[in-house]
GROMACS .gro file of C-alpha atoms in nm:
model
  321
    1UNK     CA    1  -1.812   0.003   4.084
    2UNK     CA    2  -1.493  -0.179   3.989
    3UNK     CA    3  -1.517  -0.357   3.658
    4UNK     CA    4  -1.220  -0.589   3.694
    5UNK     CA    5  -1.040  -0.734   3.394
    6UNK     CA    6  -1.326  -0.658   3.155
    7UNK     CA    7  -1.232  -0.290   3.172
    8UNK     CA    8  -0.911  -0.277   2.967
    9UNK     CA    9  -0.899   0.077   2.828
   10UNK     CA   10  -0.930   0.443   2.917
   11UNK     CA   11  -1.280   0.588   2.910
   12UNK     CA   12  -1.306   0.965   2.871
   13UNK     CA   13  -1.682   1.019   2.863
   14UNK     CA   14  -1.986   0.818   2.973
   15UNK     CA   15  -2.351   0.858   2.877
   16UNK     CA   16  -2.633   0.702   3.082
   17UNK     CA   17  -2.931   0.583   2.879
   18UNK     CA   18  -3.137   0.413   3.151
   19UNK     CA   19  -3.093   0.229   3.481
   20UNK     CA   20  -2.794   0.002   3.457
   21UNK     CA   21  -2.719   0.080   3.090
   22UNK     CA   22  -2.420   0.305   3.016
   23UNK     CA   23  -2.194   0.364   2.721
   24UNK     CA   24  -1.842   0.501   2.751
   25UNK     CA   25  -1.595   0.618   2.489
   26UNK     CA   26  -1.222   0.666   2.515
   27UNK     CA   27  -0.875   0.636   2.371
   28UNK     CA   28  -0.779   0.430   2.064
   29UNK     CA   29  -1.138   0.401   1.945
   30UNK     CA   30  -1.273   0.226   2.256
   31UNK     CA   31  -1.650   0.207   2.291
   32UNK     CA   32  -1.763   0.021   2.603
   33UNK     CA   33  -2.111  -0.069   2.727
   34UNK     CA   34  -2.248  -0.204   3.052
   35UNK     CA   35  -2.597  -0.327   3.134
   36UNK     CA   36  -2.538  -0.414   3.502
   37UNK     CA   37  -2.455  -0.079   3.660
   38UNK     CA   38  -2.086  -0.107   3.572
   39UNK     CA   39  -2.003  -0.444   3.725
   40UNK     CA   40  -1.899  -0.577   3.383
   41UNK     CA   41  -1.819  -0.403   3.054
   42UNK     CA   42  -1.802  -0.532   2.700
   43UNK     CA   43  -1.651  -0.392   2.382
   44UNK     CA   44  -1.940  -0.245   2.187
   45UNK     CA   45  -1.710  -0.152   1.903
   46UNK     CA   46  -1.340  -0.211   1.897
   47UNK     CA   47  -1.123  -0.228   1.585
   48UNK     CA   48  -0.747  -0.215   1.604
   49UNK     CA   49  -0.483   0.032   1.712
   50UNK     CA   50  -0.259  -0.084   1.428
   51UNK     CA   51  -0.205   0.111   1.108
   52UNK     CA   52  -0.449   0.009   0.832
   53UNK     CA   53  -0.289   0.012   0.486
   54UNK     CA   54  -0.555  -0.122   0.250
   55UNK     CA   55  -0.928  -0.199   0.231
   56UNK     CA   56  -1.147  -0.388  -0.013
   57UNK     CA   57  -1.507  -0.508  -0.036
   58UNK     CA   58  -1.653  -0.810  -0.215
   59UNK     CA   59  -2.004  -0.663  -0.188
   60UNK     CA   60  -2.167  -0.372  -0.007
   61UNK     CA   61  -2.169  -0.557   0.325
   62UNK     CA   62  -1.856  -0.774   0.321
   63UNK     CA   63  -1.520  -0.605   0.345
   64UNK     CA   64  -1.164  -0.654   0.464
   65UNK     CA   65  -0.906  -0.414   0.605
   66UNK     CA   66  -0.541  -0.512   0.647
   67UNK     CA   67  -0.230  -0.358   0.799
   68UNK     CA   68   0.035  -0.359   1.068
   69UNK     CA   69   0.123  -0.656   1.292
   70UNK     CA   70  -0.068  -0.905   1.081
   71UNK     CA   71  -0.394  -0.710   1.113
   72UNK     CA   72  -0.684  -0.852   0.912
   73UNK     CA   73  -1.032  -0.718   0.993
   74UNK     CA   74  -1.353  -0.842   0.835
   75UNK     CA   75  -1.701  -0.690   0.831
   76UNK     CA   76  -2.019  -0.854   0.712
   77UNK     CA   77  -2.252  -0.565   0.799
   78UNK     CA   78  -2.105  -0.274   0.602
   79UNK     CA   79  -1.858  -0.176   0.872
   80UNK     CA   80  -2.089  -0.158   1.173
   81UNK     CA   81  -1.869  -0.423   1.333
   82UNK     CA   82  -1.525  -0.555   1.243
   83UNK     CA   83  -1.419  -0.909   1.333
   84UNK     CA   84  -1.053  -0.970   1.410
   85UNK     CA   85  -0.914  -1.227   1.163
   86UNK     CA   86  -0.551  -1.129   1.213
   87UNK     CA   87  -0.271  -1.355   1.096
   88UNK     CA   88  -0.085  -1.556   1.358
   89UNK     CA   89   0.256  -1.402   1.277
   90UNK     CA   90   0.240  -1.055   1.435
   91UNK     CA   91   0.573  -0.951   1.280
   92UNK     CA   92   0.408  -0.922   0.938
   93UNK     CA   93   0.302  -0.585   0.801
   94UNK     CA   94   0.031  -0.637   0.539
   95UNK     CA   95   0.040  -0.380   0.261
   96UNK     CA   96  -0.203  -0.472  -0.021
   97UNK     CA   97  -0.507  -0.694  -0.064
   98UNK     CA   98  -0.687  -0.811  -0.377
   99UNK     CA   99  -1.006  -1.022  -0.395
  100UNK     CA  100  -1.089  -1.220  -0.710
  101UNK     CA  101  -1.419  -1.363  -0.583
  102UNK     CA  102  -1.612  -1.361  -0.256
  103UNK     CA  103  -1.387  -1.640  -0.124
  104UNK     CA  104  -1.050  -1.601  -0.295
  105UNK     CA  105  -0.794  -1.328  -0.236
  106UNK     CA  106  -0.422  -1.250  -0.217
  107UNK     CA  107  -0.254  -1.038   0.051
  108UNK     CA  108   0.096  -0.895   0.004
  109UNK     CA  109   0.319  -0.797   0.293
  110UNK     CA  110   0.550  -0.498   0.295
  111UNK     CA  111   0.855  -0.725   0.275
  112UNK     CA  112   0.732  -0.921  -0.028
  113UNK     CA  113   0.547  -1.224   0.112
  114UNK     CA  114   0.223  -1.334  -0.053
  115UNK     CA  115  -0.066  -1.513   0.118
  116UNK     CA  116  -0.385  -1.661  -0.025
  117UNK     CA  117  -0.730  -1.740   0.112
  118UNK     CA  118  -0.992  -1.957  -0.054
  119UNK     CA  119  -1.243  -1.947   0.233
  120UNK     CA  120  -1.329  -1.576   0.261
  121UNK     CA  121  -1.047  -1.490   0.497
  122UNK     CA  122  -1.097  -1.764   0.755
  123UNK     CA  123  -0.745  -1.889   0.691
  124UNK     CA  124  -0.443  -1.769   0.492
  125UNK     CA  125  -0.159  -1.975   0.344
  126UNK     CA  126   0.173  -1.841   0.220
  127UNK     CA  127   0.203  -1.893  -0.156
  128UNK     CA  128   0.530  -1.723  -0.245
  129UNK     CA  129   0.786  -1.453  -0.173
  130UNK     CA  130   1.010  -1.199  -0.341
  131UNK     CA  131   1.311  -1.191  -0.111
  132UNK     CA  132   1.485  -0.890   0.045
  133UNK     CA  133   1.252  -0.619  -0.084
  134UNK     CA  134   1.031  -0.333   0.027
  135UNK     CA  135   0.702  -0.353  -0.164
  136UNK     CA  136   0.549  -0.042  -0.320
  137UNK     CA  137   0.241  -0.175  -0.501
  138UNK     CA  138   0.079  -0.474  -0.672
  139UNK     CA  139  -0.171  -0.513  -0.956
  140UNK     CA  140  -0.349  -0.842  -1.032
  141UNK     CA  141  -0.584  -0.888  -1.328
  142UNK     CA  142  -0.693  -1.235  -1.215
  143UNK     CA  143  -0.607  -1.504  -0.964
  144UNK     CA  144  -0.293  -1.607  -1.154
  145UNK     CA  145  -0.148  -1.301  -1.329
  146UNK     CA  146  -0.012  -1.000  -1.144
  147UNK     CA  147   0.272  -0.751  -1.112
  148UNK     CA  148   0.465  -0.617  -0.814
  149UNK     CA  149   0.686  -0.307  -0.798
  150UNK     CA  150   0.942  -0.281  -0.519
  151UNK     CA  151   1.270  -0.153  -0.383
  152UNK     CA  152   1.535  -0.423  -0.368
  153UNK     CA  153   1.817  -0.491  -0.125
  154UNK     CA  154   2.054  -0.356  -0.393
  155UNK     CA  155   1.892  -0.015  -0.331
  156UNK     CA  156   1.741  -0.019  -0.677
  157UNK     CA  157   1.385  -0.053  -0.808
  158UNK     CA  158   1.226  -0.343  -0.994
  159UNK     CA  159   0.900  -0.476  -1.138
  160UNK     CA  160   0.827  -0.849  -1.134
  161UNK     CA  161   0.545  -1.052  -1.287
  162UNK     CA  162   0.372  -1.370  -1.173
  163UNK     CA  163   0.162  -1.604  -1.386
  164UNK     CA  164   0.131  -1.856  -1.101
  165UNK     CA  165  -0.075  -1.667  -0.844
  166UNK     CA  166   0.223  -1.525  -0.659
  167UNK     CA  167   0.405  -1.854  -0.602
  168UNK     CA  168   0.678  -1.763  -0.854
  169UNK     CA  169   0.794  -1.418  -0.968
  170UNK     CA  170   1.013  -1.320  -1.261
  171UNK     CA  171   1.187  -0.983  -1.284
  172UNK     CA  172   1.044  -0.791  -1.577
  173UNK     CA  173   1.172  -0.434  -1.542
  174UNK     CA  174   1.481  -0.281  -1.382
  175UNK     CA  175   1.440   0.088  -1.294
  176UNK     CA  176   1.763   0.161  -1.108
  177UNK     CA  177   1.687   0.479  -0.906
  178UNK     CA  178   1.337   0.562  -1.040
  179UNK     CA  179   1.062   0.495  -0.787
  180UNK     CA  180   0.728   0.346  -0.890
  181UNK     CA  181   0.461   0.443  -0.639
  182UNK     CA  182   0.151   0.300  -0.807
  183UNK     CA  183   0.089   0.045  -1.083
  184UNK     CA  184  -0.239  -0.050  -1.250
  185UNK     CA  185  -0.306  -0.306  -1.523
  186UNK     CA  186  -0.639  -0.297  -1.705
  187UNK     CA  187  -0.581  -0.631  -1.879
  188UNK     CA  188  -0.287  -0.863  -1.945
  189UNK     CA  189  -0.143  -0.636  -2.213
  190UNK     CA  190  -0.210  -0.281  -2.097
  191UNK     CA  191  -0.100  -0.106  -1.782
  192UNK     CA  192   0.023   0.223  -1.634
  193UNK     CA  193   0.260   0.330  -1.358
  194UNK     CA  194   0.355   0.654  -1.185
  195UNK     CA  195   0.658   0.761  -0.987
  196UNK     CA  196   0.815   1.054  -0.815
  197UNK     CA  197   0.960   1.354  -0.999
  198UNK     CA  198   0.685   1.351  -1.262
  199UNK     CA  199   0.753   1.014  -1.423
  200UNK     CA  200   0.469   0.823  -1.590
  201UNK     CA  201   0.483   0.498  -1.785
  202UNK     CA  202   0.250   0.331  -2.033
  203UNK     CA  203   0.299  -0.046  -2.033
  204UNK     CA  204   0.213  -0.281  -2.320
  205UNK     CA  205   0.289  -0.632  -2.445
  206UNK     CA  206   0.209  -0.806  -2.113
  207UNK     CA  207   0.449  -0.581  -1.928
  208UNK     CA  208   0.748  -0.626  -2.159
  209UNK     CA  209   0.741  -0.279  -2.315
  210UNK     CA  210   0.754   0.040  -2.110
  211UNK     CA  211   0.722   0.391  -2.255
  212UNK     CA  212   0.847   0.666  -2.025
  213UNK     CA  213   0.666   1.001  -2.028
  214UNK     CA  214   0.850   1.267  -1.830
  215UNK     CA  215   0.626   1.538  -1.690
  216UNK     CA  216   0.738   1.839  -1.486
  217UNK     CA  217   1.002   1.714  -1.240
  218UNK     CA  218   0.845   1.934  -0.971
  219UNK     CA  219   0.533   1.717  -0.980
  220UNK     CA  220   0.556   1.445  -0.717
  221UNK     CA  221   0.326   1.161  -0.824
  222UNK     CA  222   0.196   0.910  -0.574
  223UNK     CA  223  -0.126   0.753  -0.706
  224UNK     CA  224  -0.346   0.714  -1.013
  225UNK     CA  225  -0.675   0.575  -1.135
  226UNK     CA  226  -0.765   0.477  -1.494
  227UNK     CA  227  -1.123   0.395  -1.590
  228UNK     CA  228  -1.024   0.273  -1.941
  229UNK     CA  229  -0.719   0.264  -2.168
  230UNK     CA  230  -0.755   0.635  -2.253
  231UNK     CA  231  -0.894   0.814  -1.947
  232UNK     CA  232  -0.712   0.841  -1.619
  233UNK     CA  233  -0.595   1.069  -1.339
  234UNK     CA  234  -0.262   1.093  -1.156
  235UNK     CA  235  -0.214   1.270  -0.825
  236UNK     CA  236   0.041   1.374  -0.565
  237UNK     CA  237   0.104   1.739  -0.498
  238UNK     CA  238  -0.118   1.805  -0.805
  239UNK     CA  239  -0.399   1.628  -0.993
  240UNK     CA  240  -0.369   1.580  -1.369
  241UNK     CA  241  -0.592   1.408  -1.626
  242UNK     CA  242  -0.529   1.233  -1.957
  243UNK     CA  243  -0.780   1.134  -2.225
  244UNK     CA  244  -0.529   0.980  -2.467
  245UNK     CA  245  -0.369   0.703  -2.264
  246UNK     CA  246  -0.111   0.921  -2.094
  247UNK     CA  247   0.047   1.086  -2.395
  248UNK     CA  248  -0.071   1.432  -2.286
  249UNK     CA  249  -0.186   1.562  -1.947
  250UNK     CA  250  -0.393   1.858  -1.828
  251UNK     CA  251  -0.344   2.011  -1.483
  252UNK     CA  252  -0.673   2.005  -1.290
  253UNK     CA  253  -0.574   2.092  -0.934
  254UNK     CA  254  -0.262   2.234  -0.772
  255UNK     CA  255  -0.291   2.109  -0.416
  256UNK     CA  256  -0.035   2.350  -0.271
  257UNK     CA  257   0.062   2.202   0.067
  258UNK     CA  258  -0.175   1.905   0.041
  259UNK     CA  259  -0.035   1.573  -0.079
  260UNK     CA  260  -0.282   1.324  -0.223
  261UNK     CA  261  -0.227   0.960  -0.131
  262UNK     CA  262  -0.519   0.798  -0.311
  263UNK     CA  263  -0.765   0.878  -0.590
  264UNK     CA  264  -1.064   0.690  -0.730
  265UNK     CA  265  -1.347   0.738  -0.979
  266UNK     CA  266  -1.673   0.544  -0.999
  267UNK     CA  267  -1.740   0.665  -1.353
  268UNK     CA  268  -1.600   0.921  -1.599
  269UNK     CA  269  -1.744   1.213  -1.400
  270UNK     CA  270  -1.756   1.132  -1.028
  271UNK     CA  271  -1.438   1.084  -0.828
  272UNK     CA  272  -1.261   1.158  -0.500
  273UNK     CA  273  -0.908   1.222  -0.384
  274UNK     CA  274  -0.786   1.199  -0.025
  275UNK     CA  275  -0.475   1.364   0.114
  276UNK     CA  276  -0.228   1.211   0.354
  277UNK     CA  277  -0.395   1.409   0.635
  278UNK     CA  278  -0.753   1.323   0.554
  279UNK     CA  279  -0.860   1.609   0.326
  280UNK     CA  280  -1.136   1.482   0.092
  281UNK     CA  281  -1.188   1.644  -0.248
  282UNK     CA  282  -1.468   1.550  -0.489
  283UNK     CA  283  -1.542   1.614  -0.856
  284UNK     CA  284  -1.867   1.558  -1.046
  285UNK     CA  285  -1.741   1.673  -1.386
  286UNK     CA  286  -1.442   1.450  -1.453
  287UNK     CA  287  -1.204   1.671  -1.259
  288UNK     CA  288  -1.269   1.999  -1.435
  289UNK     CA  289  -1.359   2.125  -1.088
  290UNK     CA  290  -1.251   1.977  -0.755
  291UNK     CA  291  -1.438   2.080  -0.442
  292UNK     CA  292  -1.313   2.042  -0.086
  293UNK     CA  293  -1.560   1.826   0.110
  294UNK     CA  294  -1.411   1.763   0.455
  295UNK     CA  295  -1.105   1.712   0.667
  296UNK     CA  296  -1.175   1.385   0.845
  297UNK     CA  297  -0.861   1.319   1.048
  298UNK     CA  298  -0.505   1.423   1.123
  299UNK     CA  299  -0.395   1.060   1.099
  300UNK     CA  300  -0.200   0.950   0.794
  301UNK     CA  301  -0.436   0.810   0.527
  302UNK     CA  302  -0.328   0.538   0.283
  303UNK     CA  303  -0.635   0.451   0.076
  304UNK     CA  304  -0.974   0.573  -0.039
  305UNK     CA  305  -1.226   0.320  -0.170
  306UNK     CA  306  -1.570   0.390  -0.312
  307UNK     CA  307  -1.812   0.106  -0.384
  308UNK     CA  308  -2.056   0.336  -0.565
  309UNK     CA  309  -2.151   0.705  -0.566
  310UNK     CA  310  -2.268   0.698  -0.203
  311UNK     CA  311  -2.064   0.439  -0.013
  312UNK     CA  312  -1.697   0.506   0.049
  313UNK     CA  313  -1.414   0.434   0.293
  314UNK     CA  314  -1.075   0.567   0.393
  315UNK     CA  315  -0.816   0.383   0.603
  316UNK     CA  316  -0.500   0.495   0.779
  317UNK     CA  317  -0.285   0.504   1.089
  318UNK     CA  318  -0.391   0.406   1.442
  319UNK     CA  319  -0.676   0.189   1.318
  320UNK     CA  320  -0.848   0.469   1.125
  321UNK     CA  321  -1.141   0.339   0.923
   0.00000   0.00000   0.00000
């Protein structure tokens, strides 16, 4: 049978369940189904081929994934299906997303534009912009107050703060040639940041004061996760832990040729780290021991997100969720 325009993707394998009902799978995550002997086909499950950079959930069922070419995907059934809510401007590359309630969120683009929704992602309005930059990370503590770290057009690195929900940004820290890869504020006064070549910062006084702690310059740091003002982990080509707010660090895992892109803990004992190539490591004792769990993909992975001890997500290139 010829399926006409409803058949818009390669199918590599087909399984027949009963008369007239077939399911086919193929390239770029295509899953097709037909109930009329192949005359027409519908997308049983189709996400996006675009790179996915960040993911967040407002509850166990409702989540959002954002990425390349204005991609915004929404699920209301714990990821069984993803609805395309992509932004109209396909030139935009979304980088980070932060929800403050079930309806209100901010998305940041890779080139420093900020968009806000107040209706659970049904529409997005531009609220502000930091011009001529390449964004590295953001950290918001509420709907109004947040920080952004970025590479500027002057080929130098900066941190800016907003107290107006992203509509206006004021430069707070000039870092020259030191890269910040990840920034996390626990409250308005206390935050942390990590960068390449073993640099870690403790941040106080609403972001005005930065204390630099230089670790081994052979440690390439890319991500971190703090569960309180004292206890946190940093990761890159190694995983290290602090229990005194970053003043001292203990090496927990030397990852050799594996480079960790994201790390998260759900409590002081249970946590996961994911490498750029989809290697998942887990600890149940605060990082004293890290066990390899699985290699999920060869695609580049940007983020790991756990909602609780059992429910977790990773997102990455080519629509990987």
